[in-house]
XYZ file of C-alpha atoms in Angstrom:
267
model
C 13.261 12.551 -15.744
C 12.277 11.567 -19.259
C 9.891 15.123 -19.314
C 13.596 17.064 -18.458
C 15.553 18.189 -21.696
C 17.868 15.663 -22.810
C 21.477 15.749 -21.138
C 24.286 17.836 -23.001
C 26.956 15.782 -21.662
C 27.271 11.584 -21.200
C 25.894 9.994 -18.127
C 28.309 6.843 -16.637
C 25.472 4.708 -15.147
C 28.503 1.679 -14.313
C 30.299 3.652 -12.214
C 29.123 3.814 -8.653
C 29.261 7.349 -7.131
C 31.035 7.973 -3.521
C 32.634 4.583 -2.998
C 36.823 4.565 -3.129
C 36.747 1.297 -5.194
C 35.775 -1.088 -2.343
C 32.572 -1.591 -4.284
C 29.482 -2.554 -1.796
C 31.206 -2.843 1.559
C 32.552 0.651 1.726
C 28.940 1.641 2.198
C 29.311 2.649 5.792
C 26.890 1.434 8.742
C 25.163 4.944 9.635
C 24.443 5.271 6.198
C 22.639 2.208 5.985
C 20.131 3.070 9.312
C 19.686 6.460 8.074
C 17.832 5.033 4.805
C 15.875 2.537 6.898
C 14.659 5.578 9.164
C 13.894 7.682 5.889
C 12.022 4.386 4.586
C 10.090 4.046 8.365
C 9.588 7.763 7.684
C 7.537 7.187 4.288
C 5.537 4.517 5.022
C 4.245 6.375 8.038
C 3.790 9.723 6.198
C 0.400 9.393 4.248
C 0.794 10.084 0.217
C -0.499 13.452 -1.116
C -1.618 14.909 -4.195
C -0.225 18.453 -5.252
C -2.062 21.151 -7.888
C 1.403 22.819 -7.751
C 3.237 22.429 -11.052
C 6.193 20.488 -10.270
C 8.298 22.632 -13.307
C 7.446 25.798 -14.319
C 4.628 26.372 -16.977
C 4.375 22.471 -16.913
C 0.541 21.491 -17.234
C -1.043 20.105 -13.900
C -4.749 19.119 -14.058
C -6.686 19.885 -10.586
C -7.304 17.274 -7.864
C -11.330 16.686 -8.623
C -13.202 13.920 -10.899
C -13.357 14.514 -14.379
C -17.100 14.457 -13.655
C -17.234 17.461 -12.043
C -15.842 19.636 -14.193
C -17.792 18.002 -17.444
C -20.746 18.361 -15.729
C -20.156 21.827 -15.470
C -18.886 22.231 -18.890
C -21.622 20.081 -20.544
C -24.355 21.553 -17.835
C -26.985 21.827 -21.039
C -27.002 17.998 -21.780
C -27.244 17.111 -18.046
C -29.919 18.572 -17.980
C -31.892 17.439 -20.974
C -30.681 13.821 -19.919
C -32.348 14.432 -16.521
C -35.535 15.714 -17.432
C -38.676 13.614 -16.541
C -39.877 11.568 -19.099
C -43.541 12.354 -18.141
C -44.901 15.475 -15.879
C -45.257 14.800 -12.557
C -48.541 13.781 -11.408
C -50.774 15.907 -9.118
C -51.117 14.698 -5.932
C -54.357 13.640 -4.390
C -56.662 16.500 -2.802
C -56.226 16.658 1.223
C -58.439 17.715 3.384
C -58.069 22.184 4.226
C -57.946 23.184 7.712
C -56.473 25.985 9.409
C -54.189 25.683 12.284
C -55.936 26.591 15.663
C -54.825 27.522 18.696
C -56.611 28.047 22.034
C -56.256 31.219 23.796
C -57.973 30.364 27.391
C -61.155 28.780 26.119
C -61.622 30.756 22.662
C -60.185 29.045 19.497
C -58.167 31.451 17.687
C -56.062 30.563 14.116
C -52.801 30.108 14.973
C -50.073 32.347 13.512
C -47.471 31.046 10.916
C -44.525 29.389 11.539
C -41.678 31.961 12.363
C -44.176 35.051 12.286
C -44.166 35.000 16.508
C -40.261 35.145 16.223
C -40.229 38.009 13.795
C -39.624 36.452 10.465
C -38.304 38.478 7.766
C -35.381 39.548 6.430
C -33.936 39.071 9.826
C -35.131 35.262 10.747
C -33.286 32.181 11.158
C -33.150 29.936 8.602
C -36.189 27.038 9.293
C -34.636 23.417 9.442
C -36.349 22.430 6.564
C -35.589 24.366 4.088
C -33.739 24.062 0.925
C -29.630 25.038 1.209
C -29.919 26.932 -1.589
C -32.242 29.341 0.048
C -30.746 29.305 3.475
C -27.070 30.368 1.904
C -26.591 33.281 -0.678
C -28.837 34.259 -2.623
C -28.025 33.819 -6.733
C -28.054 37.118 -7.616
C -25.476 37.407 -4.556
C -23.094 34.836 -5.700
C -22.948 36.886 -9.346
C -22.189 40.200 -6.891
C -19.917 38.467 -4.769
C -17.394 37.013 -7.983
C -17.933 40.172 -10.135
C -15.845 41.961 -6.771
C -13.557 39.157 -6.623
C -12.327 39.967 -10.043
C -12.603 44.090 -10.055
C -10.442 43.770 -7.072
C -8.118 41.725 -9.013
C -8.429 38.764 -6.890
C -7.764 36.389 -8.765
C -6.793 33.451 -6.632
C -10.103 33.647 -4.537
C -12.280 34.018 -7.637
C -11.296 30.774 -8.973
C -11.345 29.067 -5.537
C -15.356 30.766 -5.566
C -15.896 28.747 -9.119
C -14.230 25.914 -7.864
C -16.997 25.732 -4.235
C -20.086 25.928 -6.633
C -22.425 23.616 -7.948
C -22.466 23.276 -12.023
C -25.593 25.903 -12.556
C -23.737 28.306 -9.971
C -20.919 28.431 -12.207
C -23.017 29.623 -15.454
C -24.681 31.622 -12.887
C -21.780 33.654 -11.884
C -19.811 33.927 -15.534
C -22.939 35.176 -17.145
C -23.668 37.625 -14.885
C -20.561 39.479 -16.082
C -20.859 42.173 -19.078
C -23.520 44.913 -20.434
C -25.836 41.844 -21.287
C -25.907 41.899 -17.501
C -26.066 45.238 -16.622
C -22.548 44.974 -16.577
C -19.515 46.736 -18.162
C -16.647 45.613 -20.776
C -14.211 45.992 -18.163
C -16.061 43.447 -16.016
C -15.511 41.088 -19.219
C -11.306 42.352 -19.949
C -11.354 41.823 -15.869
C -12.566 38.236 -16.809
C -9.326 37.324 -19.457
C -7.072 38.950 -17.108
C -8.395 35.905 -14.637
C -8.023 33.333 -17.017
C -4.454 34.681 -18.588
C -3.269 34.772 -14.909
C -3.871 30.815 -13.950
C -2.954 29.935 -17.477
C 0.375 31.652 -16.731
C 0.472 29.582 -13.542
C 0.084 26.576 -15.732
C -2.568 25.208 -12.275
C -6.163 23.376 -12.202
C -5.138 23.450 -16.273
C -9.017 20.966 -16.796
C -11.013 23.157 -14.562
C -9.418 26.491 -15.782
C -9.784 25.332 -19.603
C -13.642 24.436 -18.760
C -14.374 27.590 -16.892
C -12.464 29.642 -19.804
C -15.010 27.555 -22.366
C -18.051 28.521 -20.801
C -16.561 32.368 -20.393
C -16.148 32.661 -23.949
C -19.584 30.752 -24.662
C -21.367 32.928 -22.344
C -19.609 36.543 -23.598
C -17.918 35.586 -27.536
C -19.707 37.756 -29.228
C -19.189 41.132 -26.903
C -15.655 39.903 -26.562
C -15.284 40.184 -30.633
C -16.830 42.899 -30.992
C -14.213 45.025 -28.632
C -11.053 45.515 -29.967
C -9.020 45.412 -26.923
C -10.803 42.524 -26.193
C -10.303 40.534 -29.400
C -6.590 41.171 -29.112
C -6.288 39.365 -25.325
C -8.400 36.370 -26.373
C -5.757 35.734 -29.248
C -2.996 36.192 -26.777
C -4.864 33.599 -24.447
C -5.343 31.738 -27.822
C -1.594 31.533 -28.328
C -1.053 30.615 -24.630
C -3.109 27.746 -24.858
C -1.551 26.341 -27.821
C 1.998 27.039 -27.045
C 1.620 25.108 -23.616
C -0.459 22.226 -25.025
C 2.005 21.842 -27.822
C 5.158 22.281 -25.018
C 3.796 19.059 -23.484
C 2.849 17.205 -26.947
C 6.474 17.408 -27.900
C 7.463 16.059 -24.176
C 5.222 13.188 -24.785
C 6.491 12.200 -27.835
C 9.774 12.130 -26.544
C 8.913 9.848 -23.883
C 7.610 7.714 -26.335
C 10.298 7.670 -28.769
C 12.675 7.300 -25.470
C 9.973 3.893 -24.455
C 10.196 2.605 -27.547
C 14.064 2.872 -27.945
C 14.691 1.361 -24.465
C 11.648 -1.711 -24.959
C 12.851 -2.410 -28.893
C 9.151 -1.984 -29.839
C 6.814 0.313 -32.599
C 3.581 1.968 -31.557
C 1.360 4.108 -33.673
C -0.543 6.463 -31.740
């Protein structure tokens, strides 16, 4: 209530609503079992958590650890953090031996793993290997969002950011744009993604973090277009006018806080 504008007219908070003057006891019986079925009701219905902004263009942050998406933003320092301290050491020399197979009573070298079954392009995936090689490939994932967004598909593009891992991200953002083999509309494609989920005011961290490494990846070609200098000033002014929307809502909350508690704060 406190993030609503304030009220044009008084609100009478002494004066009970519904009642004909017989203060509590005119609250009828069937009234009183409907709220304990509504209260049964909640404690049986598990709680939830919503991405949906509950008022329009009000700021909602996504439903995943801050981690995440600072990993992904900050994807250069996790990686000089997790580098070895020393090279790994070679490991010690094993015996060499072929694989061998008898055919009757003649030895023959046994065929590789998968080359009976036809391996190829066409083979299963073995058991062992790595997930990253048994799902897309990372060119494919770059293919795969690039048509997300010339189809103007917005919503699934940013659910496709949201699935990968932090290097898949930078992956599929910088494989937009002639630095690519790319075009400029690929990149003006690109703002029109982020301008539509600013506009739905959703996932505002992971958007913002996405939209940072966008502009990290492609600043310079986006400066150096015209058309595209003018949208990343609009998105500029989008930004700021919702951020500063929800600064002045805070500070009324806190000027409402410290009315109602008697108290100073300096923030």
């Amino acid at each position: 209530p406190l993030l609503r504008p304030e009220p044009k007219a008084p609100i009478k908070v002494d004066e009970l609503v519904g009642t004909d003057g017989e203060g509590d006891d005119a609250v009828p019986d069937e009234a009183e079992e409907g709220a304990s079925d509504d209260e049964e009701e909640g404690k049986k219905s598990a709680p939830s958590t919503s991405t949906v902004p509950l008022e329009p263009s009000l700021l909602t942050l996504s439903d995943v650890p801050p981690a995440k998406w600072m990993a992904t933003l900050h994807l250069d320092v996790v990686r000089e953090r997790n580098k070895a301290a020393e090279p790994p050491k070679p490991l010690p020399n094993a015996p060499f031996f072929l694989p061998t197979a008898l055919d009757g009573l003649t030895p023959r070298f046994a065929a590789p793993l998968g080359a009976e079954d036809g391996a190829g392009e066409n083979s299963a995936p073995v058991e062992g290997q790595p997930k990253h090689l048994r799902d897309e490939t990372s060119v494919a994932k770059g293919f795969k969002f690039q048509n997300l967004i010339r189809k103007n598909k917005y919503d699934e593009a940013l659910a496709f950011l949201r699935a990968q891992t932090p290097s898949g991200v930078h992956l599929a953002i910088e494989e937009l744009g002639p630095m690519a083999g790319g075009t400029m509309d690929e990149l003006k494609a690109g703002l029109e993604l982020f301008g539509h989920h600013l506009r739905k005011a959703h996932l505002a961290d992971e958007v913002q973090a996405y939209l940072s490494i966008f502009l990290q990846a492609h600043g310079e070609e986006l400066m150096g277009d015209p058309e595209t200098k003018v949208k990343c000033q609009d998105l500029g002014r989008a930004l700021e006018g919702q951020w500063s929307a929800l600064n002045r809502q805070c500070q009324k909350v806190r000027c409402f806080l410290g009315m109602l508690t008697h108290t100073q704060s300096q923030w």
